[in-house]
mmCIF file of C-alpha atoms in Angstrom:
data_model
loop_
_atom_site.group_PDB
_atom_site.id
_atom_site.type_symbol
_atom_site.label_atom_id
_atom_site.label_comp_id
_atom_site.label_asym_id
_atom_site.label_seq_id
_atom_site.Cartn_x
_atom_site.Cartn_y
_atom_site.Cartn_z
ATOM 1 C CA MET A 143 -46.675 102.450 -8.156
ATOM 2 C CA ARG A 144 -45.403 99.683 -5.903
ATOM 3 C CA VAL A 145 -47.753 96.714 -5.397
ATOM 4 C CA LEU A 146 -47.508 93.531 -3.313
ATOM 5 C CA VAL A 147 -49.488 90.489 -4.428
ATOM 6 C CA VAL A 148 -50.059 87.823 -1.779
ATOM 7 C CA SER A 149 -51.254 84.333 -2.682
ATOM 8 C CA PRO A 150 -51.466 80.757 -1.292
ATOM 9 C CA ILE A 151 -51.184 79.545 -4.872
ATOM 10 C CA PRO A 152 -48.029 79.765 -7.014
ATOM 11 C CA SER A 153 -48.084 81.901 -10.123
ATOM 12 C CA HIS A 154 -45.882 79.371 -12.065
ATOM 13 C CA PRO A 155 -46.453 77.136 -13.794
ATOM 14 C CA ALA A 156 -49.817 78.339 -15.137
ATOM 15 C CA ASP A 157 -51.143 74.804 -15.424
ATOM 16 C CA GLN A 158 -54.389 75.455 -13.494
ATOM 17 C CA GLY A 159 -56.843 78.331 -13.679
ATOM 18 C CA ASN A 160 -55.953 80.083 -10.473
ATOM 19 C CA SER A 161 -52.240 80.116 -11.178
ATOM 20 C CA ALA A 162 -52.933 81.450 -14.686
ATOM 21 C CA ARG A 163 -55.120 84.135 -13.142
ATOM 22 C CA ILE A 164 -52.377 85.308 -10.743
ATOM 23 C CA GLN A 165 -49.709 85.305 -13.411
ATOM 24 C CA ALA A 166 -51.910 87.327 -15.810
ATOM 25 C CA PHE A 167 -52.744 89.718 -13.016
ATOM 26 C CA GLY A 168 -49.119 90.437 -12.393
ATOM 27 C CA HIS A 169 -48.398 90.835 -16.089
ATOM 28 C CA GLN A 170 -51.203 93.413 -16.489
ATOM 29 C CA LEU A 171 -50.032 95.448 -13.512
ATOM 30 C CA LYS A 172 -46.423 95.432 -14.803
ATOM 31 C CA GLN A 173 -47.530 96.450 -18.296
ATOM 32 C CA ARG A 174 -49.089 99.502 -16.741
ATOM 33 C CA GLY A 175 -45.800 100.583 -15.117
ATOM 34 C CA SER A 176 -46.179 99.093 -11.663
ATOM 35 C CA VAL A 177 -43.379 97.499 -9.679
ATOM 36 C CA VAL A 178 -44.954 94.242 -8.466
ATOM 37 C CA ASP A 179 -43.614 91.928 -5.728
ATOM 38 C CA PHE A 180 -45.072 88.501 -4.964
ATOM 39 C CA PHE A 181 -45.436 86.817 -1.510
ATOM 40 C CA TYR A 182 -46.201 83.159 -1.925
ATOM 41 C CA TYR A 183 -47.550 81.292 1.152
ATOM 42 C CA GLY A 184 -46.664 77.839 -0.086
ATOM 43 C CA MET A 185 -49.779 75.755 0.333
ATOM 44 C CA GLU A 186 -48.864 73.903 -2.870
ATOM 45 C CA GLY A 187 -45.142 73.580 -2.113
ATOM 46 C CA LEU A 188 -42.251 75.079 -4.020
ATOM 47 C CA SER A 189 -39.802 73.432 -6.408
ATOM 48 C CA ASN A 190 -36.479 74.912 -7.440
ATOM 49 C CA GLU A 191 -37.833 75.390 -10.943
ATOM 50 C CA GLN A 192 -40.829 77.288 -9.624
ATOM 51 C CA ARG A 193 -38.619 79.510 -7.501
ATOM 52 C CA VAL A 194 -36.480 80.353 -10.562
ATOM 53 C CA HIS A 195 -39.490 81.186 -12.709
ATOM 54 C CA MET A 196 -41.278 83.261 -10.093
ATOM 55 C CA SER A 197 -38.076 85.114 -9.146
ATOM 56 C CA ALA A 198 -37.586 86.044 -12.790
ATOM 57 C CA PHE A 199 -41.212 87.078 -13.421
ATOM 58 C CA TRP A 200 -41.870 89.220 -10.320
ATOM 59 C CA ASN A 201 -39.834 92.230 -9.262
ATOM 60 C CA HIS A 202 -39.138 90.535 -5.957
ATOM 61 C CA PHE A 203 -40.269 87.062 -4.843
ATOM 62 C CA HIS A 204 -40.961 86.236 -1.194
ATOM 63 C CA PHE A 205 -41.774 82.777 0.130
ATOM 64 C CA MET A 206 -43.106 81.442 3.389
ATOM 65 C CA PRO A 207 -43.707 77.679 3.832
ATOM 66 C CA SER A 208 -47.292 76.898 4.798
ATOM 67 C CA LEU A 209 -48.144 75.771 8.335
ATOM 68 C CA PRO A 210 -50.480 72.882 9.229
ATOM 69 C CA LEU A 211 -54.163 73.803 8.962
ATOM 70 C CA ALA A 212 -56.027 74.664 12.165
ATOM 71 C CA ARG A 213 -59.082 72.658 13.206
ATOM 72 C CA PRO A 214 -62.269 73.995 11.572
ATOM 73 C CA CYS A 215 -64.048 76.615 13.607
ATOM 74 C CA PHE A 216 -67.480 75.246 12.642
ATOM 75 C CA ALA A 217 -68.962 71.810 12.397
ATOM 76 C CA GLU A 218 -70.218 72.264 8.762
ATOM 77 C CA CYS A 219 -67.636 74.562 7.246
ATOM 78 C CA TRP A 220 -64.324 76.332 7.728
ATOM 79 C CA GLY A 221 -64.030 79.525 9.612
ATOM 80 C CA LEU A 222 -62.846 82.582 7.633
ATOM 81 C CA ASP A 223 -59.351 82.556 9.127
ATOM 82 C CA ASP A 224 -58.747 78.828 9.560
ATOM 83 C CA TRP A 225 -56.317 78.756 6.688
ATOM 84 C CA CYS A 226 -54.551 82.040 7.447
ATOM 85 C CA PRO A 227 -52.352 81.786 10.537
ATOM 86 C CA THR A 228 -51.136 84.701 12.681
ATOM 87 C CA GLU A 229 -47.547 84.039 11.550
ATOM 88 C CA LEU A 230 -48.454 84.784 7.966
ATOM 89 C CA VAL A 231 -50.271 88.002 8.830
ATOM 90 C CA GLU A 232 -47.205 89.131 10.809
ATOM 91 C CA ALA A 233 -44.809 88.247 8.062
ATOM 92 C CA VAL A 234 -46.715 90.198 5.343
ATOM 93 C CA SER A 235 -47.194 93.137 7.717
ATOM 94 C CA ALA A 236 -43.438 93.252 8.439
ATOM 95 C CA LEU A 237 -42.645 93.202 4.750
ATOM 96 C CA HIS A 238 -45.103 96.058 4.101
ATOM 97 C CA ARG A 239 -43.652 98.101 6.933
ATOM 98 C CA ALA A 240 -40.158 97.685 5.366
ATOM 99 C CA GLU A 241 -41.163 98.321 1.771
ATOM 100 C CA ARG A 242 -44.205 100.706 2.090
ATOM 101 C CA TYR A 243 -46.271 99.411 -0.770
ATOM 102 C CA ASP A 244 -48.981 101.591 -2.370
ATOM 103 C CA ALA A 245 -51.363 98.652 -2.655
ATOM 104 C CA VAL A 246 -51.576 95.112 -1.175
ATOM 105 C CA ILE A 247 -53.588 92.666 -3.250
ATOM 106 C CA VAL A 248 -54.568 89.449 -1.404
ATOM 107 C CA ASN A 249 -55.907 86.472 -3.354
ATOM 108 C CA TYR A 250 -58.947 84.615 -1.864
ATOM 109 C CA VAL A 251 -61.284 85.735 0.909
ATOM 110 C CA TRP A 252 -59.810 83.159 3.288
ATOM 111 C CA MET A 253 -56.521 85.098 3.116
ATOM 112 C CA SER A 254 -58.212 88.387 4.022
ATOM 113 C CA ARG A 255 -56.868 88.320 7.534
ATOM 114 C CA ILE A 256 -53.632 89.589 6.016
ATOM 115 C CA LEU A 257 -55.316 92.932 5.250
ATOM 116 C CA THR A 258 -55.851 93.546 8.996
ATOM 117 C CA GLY A 259 -52.126 94.037 9.281
ATOM 118 C CA ILE A 260 -51.837 96.502 6.445
ATOM 119 C CA GLU A 261 -51.840 100.279 7.083
ATOM 120 C CA GLY A 262 -51.078 103.124 4.666
ATOM 121 C CA ALA A 263 -51.883 101.168 1.471
ATOM 122 C CA VAL A 264 -54.941 100.439 -0.553
ATOM 123 C CA ARG A 265 -56.177 96.982 0.567
ATOM 124 C CA VAL A 266 -57.465 94.885 -2.318
ATOM 125 C CA LEU A 267 -59.108 91.467 -2.169
ATOM 126 C CA ASP A 268 -59.231 89.408 -5.366
ATOM 127 C CA THR A 269 -61.948 86.850 -4.586
ATOM 128 C CA HIS A 270 -61.433 84.481 -7.586
ATOM 129 C CA ASP A 271 -64.748 82.902 -6.685
ATOM 130 C CA LEU A 272 -67.512 82.962 -4.050
ATOM 131 C CA PHE A 273 -66.950 80.608 -1.155
ATOM 132 C CA GLY A 274 -69.982 81.317 1.075
ATOM 133 C CA ASP A 275 -72.123 78.136 1.001
ATOM 134 C CA ARG A 276 -69.822 76.650 -1.670
ATOM 135 C CA HIS A 277 -70.211 73.265 0.016
ATOM 136 C CA ARG A 278 -73.964 73.426 -0.460
ATOM 137 C CA VAL A 279 -73.574 74.200 -4.114
ATOM 138 C CA SER A 280 -71.317 71.121 -4.453
ATOM 139 C CA GLU A 281 -73.759 68.930 -2.555
ATOM 140 C CA GLN A 282 -76.686 70.108 -4.695
ATOM 141 C CA ASN A 283 -74.706 68.962 -7.748
ATOM 142 C CA GLY A 284 -73.916 65.584 -6.245
ATOM 143 C CA LEU A 285 -70.309 66.368 -5.494
ATOM 144 C CA GLU A 286 -68.338 65.979 -2.309
ATOM 145 C CA PRO A 287 -67.301 69.445 -0.994
ATOM 146 C CA ARG A 288 -63.599 70.016 -1.449
ATOM 147 C CA TRP A 289 -61.035 72.749 -0.735
ATOM 148 C CA PHE A 290 -62.251 75.844 1.155
ATOM 149 C CA PHE A 291 -65.914 76.617 1.918
ATOM 150 C CA THR A 292 -67.498 78.815 4.568
ATOM 151 C CA SER A 293 -70.699 80.615 5.437
ATOM 152 C CA PRO A 294 -71.877 83.829 3.706
ATOM 153 C CA ALA A 295 -71.623 85.653 7.000
ATOM 154 C CA GLU A 296 -67.923 84.645 7.341
ATOM 155 C CA GLU A 297 -67.293 85.642 3.738
ATOM 156 C CA ASP A 298 -68.883 89.049 4.262
ATOM 157 C CA ARG A 299 -66.525 89.552 7.224
ATOM 158 C CA GLY A 300 -63.671 88.997 4.837
ATOM 159 C CA PHE A 301 -64.955 91.478 2.292
ATOM 160 C CA ALA A 302 -65.217 94.113 5.055
ATOM 161 C CA ARG A 303 -61.457 94.006 5.586
ATOM 162 C CA ALA A 304 -60.755 95.398 2.109
ATOM 163 C CA ASP A 305 -60.989 98.832 0.520
ATOM 164 C CA VAL A 306 -61.607 97.237 -2.879
ATOM 165 C CA VAL A 307 -63.101 93.755 -3.546
ATOM 166 C CA ILE A 308 -62.672 92.205 -6.989
ATOM 167 C CA GLY A 309 -65.142 89.842 -8.678
ATOM 168 C CA ILE A 310 -63.715 87.887 -11.591
ATOM 169 C CA GLN A 311 -66.917 88.339 -13.686
ATOM 170 C CA ASP A 312 -69.909 90.672 -13.612
ATOM 171 C CA GLU A 313 -72.437 88.280 -12.051
ATOM 172 C CA GLU A 314 -70.224 87.652 -9.028
ATOM 173 C CA ALA A 315 -69.287 91.342 -8.730
ATOM 174 C CA ALA A 316 -73.001 92.160 -8.524
ATOM 175 C CA ILE A 317 -73.478 89.675 -5.718
ATOM 176 C CA ILE A 318 -70.471 91.115 -3.836
ATOM 177 C CA ARG A 319 -71.690 94.625 -4.382
ATOM 178 C CA GLY A 320 -74.991 93.764 -2.676
ATOM 179 C CA ARG A 321 -73.122 92.433 0.383
ATOM 180 C CA PHE A 322 -70.183 94.878 0.624
ATOM 181 C CA GLY A 323 -70.338 98.571 1.380
ATOM 182 C CA GLY A 324 -67.053 99.510 -0.160
ATOM 183 C CA THR A 325 -65.794 99.601 -3.767
ATOM 184 C CA THR A 326 -66.513 96.514 -5.863
ATOM 185 C CA LEU A 327 -64.914 96.008 -9.299
ATOM 186 C CA THR A 328 -65.049 93.409 -11.926
ATOM 187 C CA VAL A 329 -61.517 92.461 -13.176
ATOM 188 C CA GLY A 330 -61.543 89.657 -15.663
ATOM 189 C CA HIS A 331 -58.833 87.366 -16.905
ATOM 190 C CA PRO A 332 -56.862 88.629 -19.933
ATOM 191 C CA MET A 333 -54.433 86.600 -22.056
ATOM 192 C CA THR A 334 -52.403 87.619 -25.017
ATOM 193 C CA PRO A 335 -54.428 86.876 -28.231
ATOM 194 C CA TYR A 336 -52.033 84.234 -29.362
ATOM 195 C CA PHE A 337 -53.934 83.708 -32.584
ATOM 196 C CA LEU A 338 -52.752 87.171 -33.610
ATOM 197 C CA THR A 339 -49.211 87.094 -32.180
ATOM 198 C CA ASP A 340 -48.072 83.463 -32.654
ATOM 199 C CA THR A 341 -48.088 80.894 -35.423
ATOM 200 C CA ILE A 342 -50.933 78.513 -34.645
ATOM 201 C CA ASP A 343 -51.559 75.494 -36.922
ATOM 202 C CA PRO A 344 -54.871 76.256 -38.666
ATOM 203 C CA ASP A 345 -55.583 72.599 -39.475
ATOM 204 C CA PRO A 346 -54.327 70.266 -36.716
ATOM 205 C CA LEU A 347 -54.827 66.529 -36.811
ATOM 206 C CA LEU A 348 -57.398 66.330 -33.960
ATOM 207 C CA SER A 349 -60.843 67.862 -34.369
ATOM 208 C CA PHE A 350 -61.838 68.151 -30.690
ATOM 209 C CA GLY A 351 -60.042 68.381 -27.356
ATOM 210 C CA TYR A 352 -60.493 69.055 -23.645
ATOM 211 C CA LEU A 353 -57.755 70.376 -21.339
ATOM 212 C CA GLY A 354 -58.364 70.473 -17.581
ATOM 213 C CA SER A 355 -57.285 69.751 -14.049
ATOM 214 C CA ALA A 356 -58.657 66.996 -11.822
ATOM 215 C CA ASN A 357 -61.049 69.109 -9.788
ATOM 216 C CA PRO A 358 -64.478 67.506 -9.082
ATOM 217 C CA TRP A 359 -66.346 69.797 -11.476
ATOM 218 C CA ASN A 360 -64.090 68.900 -14.414
ATOM 219 C CA LEU A 361 -64.244 65.180 -13.583
ATOM 220 C CA ARG A 362 -68.052 65.322 -13.479
ATOM 221 C CA SER A 363 -68.284 67.287 -16.768
ATOM 222 C CA VAL A 364 -65.899 65.012 -18.655
ATOM 223 C CA ALA A 365 -67.799 61.929 -17.384
ATOM 224 C CA ALA A 366 -71.047 63.431 -18.689
ATOM 225 C CA LEU A 367 -69.522 64.122 -22.128
ATOM 226 C CA ASP A 368 -68.099 60.653 -22.269
ATOM 227 C CA ALA A 369 -71.534 59.117 -21.493
ATOM 228 C CA ALA A 370 -73.222 61.320 -24.111
ATOM 229 C CA LEU A 371 -70.696 60.394 -26.779
ATOM 230 C CA GLY A 372 -70.741 56.671 -25.909
ATOM 231 C CA PRO A 373 -68.586 54.023 -27.579
ATOM 232 C CA ASP A 374 -69.889 54.502 -31.114
ATOM 233 C CA ALA A 375 -70.021 58.298 -31.545
ATOM 234 C CA GLY A 376 -67.682 58.223 -34.513
ATOM 235 C CA MET A 377 -65.893 61.377 -33.376
ATOM 236 C CA THR A 378 -62.346 61.519 -32.182
ATOM 237 C CA TRP A 379 -61.581 63.793 -29.248
ATOM 238 C CA ALA A 380 -58.504 64.300 -27.144
ATOM 239 C CA LEU A 381 -58.050 64.716 -23.357
ATOM 240 C CA ALA A 382 -55.088 66.410 -21.723
ATOM 241 C CA GLY A 383 -53.996 67.904 -18.399
ATOM 242 C CA THR A 384 -53.731 66.767 -14.836
ATOM 243 C CA ILE A 385 -57.214 65.290 -15.058
ATOM 244 C CA LEU A 386 -55.529 62.258 -16.656
ATOM 245 C CA ARG A 387 -53.758 61.535 -13.391
ATOM 246 C CA ARG A 388 -57.101 60.045 -12.216
ATOM 247 C CA ASN A 389 -56.784 57.200 -14.715
ATOM 248 C CA LEU A 390 -60.339 57.638 -15.917
ATOM 249 C CA SER A 391 -62.279 54.826 -17.515
ATOM 250 C CA LEU A 392 -63.979 56.367 -20.522
ATOM 251 C CA VAL A 393 -66.157 54.469 -23.041
ATOM 252 C CA SER A 394 -65.642 57.053 -25.840
ATOM 253 C CA ASN A 395 -61.948 56.204 -25.813
ATOM 254 C CA PRO A 396 -60.404 59.736 -26.199
ATOM 255 C CA VAL A 397 -56.855 60.260 -27.378
ATOM 256 C CA ARG A 398 -54.930 60.744 -24.102
ATOM 257 C CA LEU A 399 -52.324 63.483 -24.668
ATOM 258 C CA GLY A 400 -51.069 63.395 -21.075
ATOM 259 C CA VAL A 401 -49.898 66.264 -18.913
ATOM 260 C CA LEU A 402 -48.133 68.474 -21.511
ATOM 261 C CA PRO A 403 -45.209 70.672 -20.440
ATOM 262 C CA THR A 404 -46.842 73.759 -21.888
ATOM 263 C CA VAL A 405 -50.475 74.523 -22.679
ATOM 264 C CA ASP A 406 -49.696 75.790 -26.190
ATOM 265 C CA LEU A 407 -48.808 72.216 -27.228
ATOM 266 C CA PHE A 408 -52.402 71.238 -26.618
ATOM 267 C CA TYR A 409 -53.793 74.098 -28.740
ATOM 268 C CA GLN A 410 -51.403 73.169 -31.545
ATOM 269 C CA LYS A 411 -52.956 69.698 -31.648
ATOM 270 C CA VAL A 412 -56.711 70.388 -31.637
ATOM 271 C CA ARG A 413 -58.942 72.414 -33.922
ATOM 272 C CA CYS A 414 -61.984 72.899 -31.682
ATOM 273 C CA VAL A 415 -61.973 73.042 -27.847
ATOM 274 C CA LEU A 416 -64.763 71.634 -25.719
ATOM 275 C CA ASN A 417 -65.900 72.726 -22.354
ATOM 276 C CA PRO A 418 -68.901 70.700 -21.142
ATOM 277 C CA MET A 419 -68.950 72.357 -17.720
ATOM 278 C CA LEU A 420 -72.033 71.575 -15.672
ATOM 279 C CA GLY A 421 -72.494 73.983 -12.845
ATOM 280 C CA GLY A 422 -69.651 75.517 -10.975
ATOM 281 C CA THR A 423 -68.994 79.211 -10.194
ATOM 282 C CA GLY A 424 -66.504 81.819 -11.131
ATOM 283 C CA LEU A 425 -65.014 82.470 -14.575
ATOM 284 C CA LYS A 426 -63.978 79.401 -16.522
ATOM 285 C CA ILE A 427 -60.385 80.270 -17.314
ATOM 286 C CA LYS A 428 -60.023 77.219 -19.521
ATOM 287 C CA THR A 429 -62.641 78.810 -21.824
ATOM 288 C CA VAL A 430 -60.799 82.134 -21.906
ATOM 289 C CA GLU A 431 -57.550 80.296 -22.656
ATOM 290 C CA ALA A 432 -59.033 78.403 -25.568
ATOM 291 C CA LEU A 433 -60.371 81.606 -27.096
ATOM 292 C CA ALA A 434 -57.091 83.372 -26.616
ATOM 293 C CA TYR A 435 -55.378 80.639 -28.663
ATOM 294 C CA GLY A 436 -57.865 81.271 -31.417
ATOM 295 C CA ARG A 437 -59.617 77.968 -31.329
ATOM 296 C CA ALA A 438 -63.282 77.541 -32.150
ATOM 297 C CA THR A 439 -64.907 76.688 -28.805
ATOM 298 C CA ILE A 440 -68.015 74.746 -27.967
ATOM 299 C CA GLY A 441 -69.428 74.859 -24.452
ATOM 300 C CA THR A 442 -72.313 75.106 -22.042
ATOM 301 C CA ARG A 443 -73.755 78.274 -20.673
ATOM 302 C CA ASP A 444 -71.858 77.542 -17.476
ATOM 303 C CA ALA A 445 -68.608 77.273 -19.397
ATOM 304 C CA PHE A 446 -69.040 80.809 -20.803
ATOM 305 C CA ILE A 447 -70.457 82.601 -17.823
ATOM 306 C CA GLY A 448 -69.078 86.105 -17.615
ATOM 307 C CA LEU A 449 -68.249 86.348 -21.278
ATOM 308 C CA PRO A 450 -70.181 88.420 -23.874
ATOM 309 C CA VAL A 451 -71.519 85.458 -25.866
ATOM 310 C CA ARG A 452 -73.550 85.679 -29.082
ATOM 311 C CA HIS A 453 -73.160 82.300 -30.788
ATOM 312 C CA THR A 454 -75.507 79.476 -29.830
ATOM 313 C CA ALA A 455 -72.585 77.014 -29.439
ATOM 314 C CA HIS A 456 -71.332 79.269 -26.604
ATOM 315 C CA ARG A 457 -74.497 78.931 -24.492
ATOM 316 C CA LEU A 458 -75.618 75.300 -24.716
ATOM 317 C CA GLU A 459 -77.763 73.932 -21.936
ATOM 318 C CA THR A 460 -76.792 70.241 -21.926
ATOM 319 C CA VAL A 461 -74.008 67.923 -22.796
ATOM 320 C CA SER A 462 -76.247 66.280 -25.367
ATOM 321 C CA GLU A 463 -76.415 69.650 -27.151
ATOM 322 C CA ILE A 464 -72.581 69.735 -27.156
ATOM 323 C CA VAL A 465 -72.476 66.401 -28.966
ATOM 324 C CA ASP A 466 -75.017 67.730 -31.470
ATOM 325 C CA ALA A 467 -72.797 70.814 -32.021
ATOM 326 C CA MET A 468 -69.819 68.539 -32.489
ATOM 327 C CA ARG A 469 -71.611 66.646 -35.231
ATOM 328 C CA GLU A 470 -72.631 69.977 -36.886
ATOM 329 C CA TYR A 471 -69.059 71.120 -36.725
ATOM 330 C CA MET A 472 -67.773 67.916 -38.413
ATOM 331 C CA GLY A 473 -70.348 67.919 -41.184
ATOM 332 C CA ASN A 474 -70.873 71.670 -41.962
ATOM 333 C CA PRO A 475 -67.928 73.816 -43.227
ATOM 334 C CA ALA A 476 -70.047 76.947 -42.972
ATOM 335 C CA PHE A 477 -70.732 76.231 -39.296
ATOM 336 C CA ARG A 478 -67.012 75.716 -38.659
ATOM 337 C CA LYS A 479 -66.129 79.084 -40.222
ATOM 338 C CA GLU A 480 -68.972 80.841 -38.376
ATOM 339 C CA LEU A 481 -67.984 79.389 -35.016
ATOM 340 C CA LEU A 482 -64.354 80.279 -35.500
ATOM 341 C CA ASN A 483 -65.152 83.875 -36.370
ATOM 342 C CA ALA A 484 -67.586 84.151 -33.461
ATOM 343 C CA SER A 485 -64.908 82.811 -31.053
ATOM 344 C CA TRP A 486 -62.314 85.354 -32.308
ATOM 345 C CA THR A 487 -64.812 88.203 -32.055
ATOM 346 C CA LEU A 488 -65.928 87.204 -28.594
ATOM 347 C CA TYR A 489 -62.327 87.139 -27.333
ATOM 348 C CA LEU A 490 -61.360 90.504 -28.749
ATOM 349 C CA GLN A 491 -64.470 92.137 -27.258
ATOM 350 C CA TYR A 492 -63.743 90.511 -23.888
ATOM 351 C CA LEU A 493 -60.085 91.564 -24.066
ATOM 352 C CA ALA A 494 -61.042 95.233 -24.656
ATOM 353 C CA LYS A 495 -63.398 95.071 -21.667
ATOM 354 C CA VAL A 496 -60.733 93.591 -19.378
ATOM 355 C CA GLY A 497 -58.151 96.140 -20.455
ATOM 356 C CA TRP A 498 -60.547 98.858 -19.244
ATOM 357 C CA GLU A 499 -61.077 96.962 -16.010
ATOM 358 C CA TYR A 500 -57.366 96.874 -15.191
ATOM 359 C CA ASP A 501 -57.095 100.551 -16.001
ATOM 360 C CA GLY A 502 -59.865 101.174 -13.419
ATOM 361 C CA LEU A 503 -58.144 99.003 -10.814
ATOM 362 C CA LEU A 504 -54.920 100.966 -11.161
ATOM 363 C CA ARG A 505 -56.772 104.244 -10.711
ATOM 364 C CA CYS A 506 -58.225 102.877 -7.471
ATOM 365 C CA CYS A 507 -54.824 101.694 -6.234
ATOM 366 C CA ALA A 508 -53.318 105.097 -7.097
ATOM 367 C CA GLY A 509 -55.606 106.707 -4.498
ATOM 368 C CA ASP A 510 -58.448 107.904 -6.757
ATOM 369 C CA LEU A 511 -61.083 105.931 -4.848
ATOM 370 C CA PRO A 512 -63.646 108.630 -3.991
ATOM 371 C CA ARG A 513 -64.021 110.126 -7.417
ATOM 372 C CA ARG A 514 -63.632 107.165 -9.711
ATOM 373 C CA CYS A 515 -64.225 103.784 -8.177
ATOM 374 C CA LYS A 516 -67.519 104.294 -6.395
ATOM 375 C CA SER A 517 -69.188 105.336 -9.641
ATOM 376 C CA MET A 518 -67.835 102.393 -11.642
ATOM 377 C CA ARG A 519 -70.646 100.209 -12.873
ATOM 378 C CA GLN A 520 -70.621 97.974 -15.893
ATOM 379 C CA GLU A 521 -73.181 99.989 -17.790
ATOM 380 C CA GLU A 522 -70.873 103.039 -17.806
ATOM 381 C CA ALA A 523 -67.899 101.177 -19.348
ATOM 382 C CA PRO A 524 -66.428 103.100 -22.261
ATOM 383 C CA TRP A 525 -65.358 99.871 -24.014
ATOM 384 C CA ARG A 526 -68.920 98.966 -25.034
ATOM 385 C CA GLY A 527 -69.157 98.683 -28.737
ATOM 386 C CA ALA A 528 -65.406 98.966 -29.210
ATOM 387 C CA VAL A 529 -62.845 96.218 -29.865
ATOM 388 C CA GLY A 530 -59.682 98.225 -30.385
ATOM 389 C CA HIS A 531 -58.447 99.038 -26.850
ATOM 390 C CA GLN A 532 -56.089 96.469 -25.226
ATOM 391 C CA VAL A 533 -52.571 96.687 -23.863
ATOM 392 C CA ASP A 534 -51.559 93.169 -24.917
ATOM 393 C CA GLY A 535 -50.405 92.243 -28.400
#
């Protein structure tokens, strides 16, 4: 099957959650025998190194420089198509007419205008997140709205352009299903279980660590953890990623590892990964990544949303509870072993689930929509109770 993936975000490097999502998506499609091309609308620019990596990864790589943003259609939010110019729609449509893809997968609802120029292919929208009233969610959490946000009515208009709409986790897929009359699927974020395939240091020097980008939600969460730890917590923790480009003033004095060239270097240095996420939407890909590298992980309920959690350290309510769990981890060897085993088991169960989800997506894209996709609901999933099915590894 021939598939075109269209994105305003590069797939390489996978140094932020959305890029990691796009890269993993392409990997899963290719593993299942698809020929997958990538059209990057360069809203984040393109270096020569990125071009080399993306050209090597995808069957064919296409690039269009981004155009200046239009003025917002509304006083309080962006219009659905404000970030998707006519020139982009026409460019993707021309490529599809030349190549005749079986499916066109567009990333983000604000790129859904592209689907209006696609005929003769299954039109798929991978939402990544919900953007209707996203600015209000930010304001309610004391954050300045950033990036794209629109109204629910505009977002619904974007859903209606697709044959299949993807939610990245079950809770969001359920919301989309209630607002969209077509096929809605959950397709999560898989990663190779590196703790089974690679050599990972079982006893690194640093006990705790956080890896993240400089988005407002991460900045808020790290500030809350720093305040809860205070200057005399007696626990060493490390901080890494582009969040450090903000030159944060932190009283708990974490070890600053910087922006590492590859994420695996971070996981080789820390034994237990922290995600003190407060609020936010979507799937927390940094949590999935930590579990994939086989690290014991401590986080809030928001950090683990969309994952089949069982351990109490995977559904903490406050940052103060995270600090308590850190102290328990430091002082109780039985707790350390229990948390590590729970983190491994959680990831393998999630991986089996996501493998089934990608199988279902490919059935839809192969033209089996009427019989298979409309009946897909999470309670019917054959992976329940099984851990063994997964293409990776």
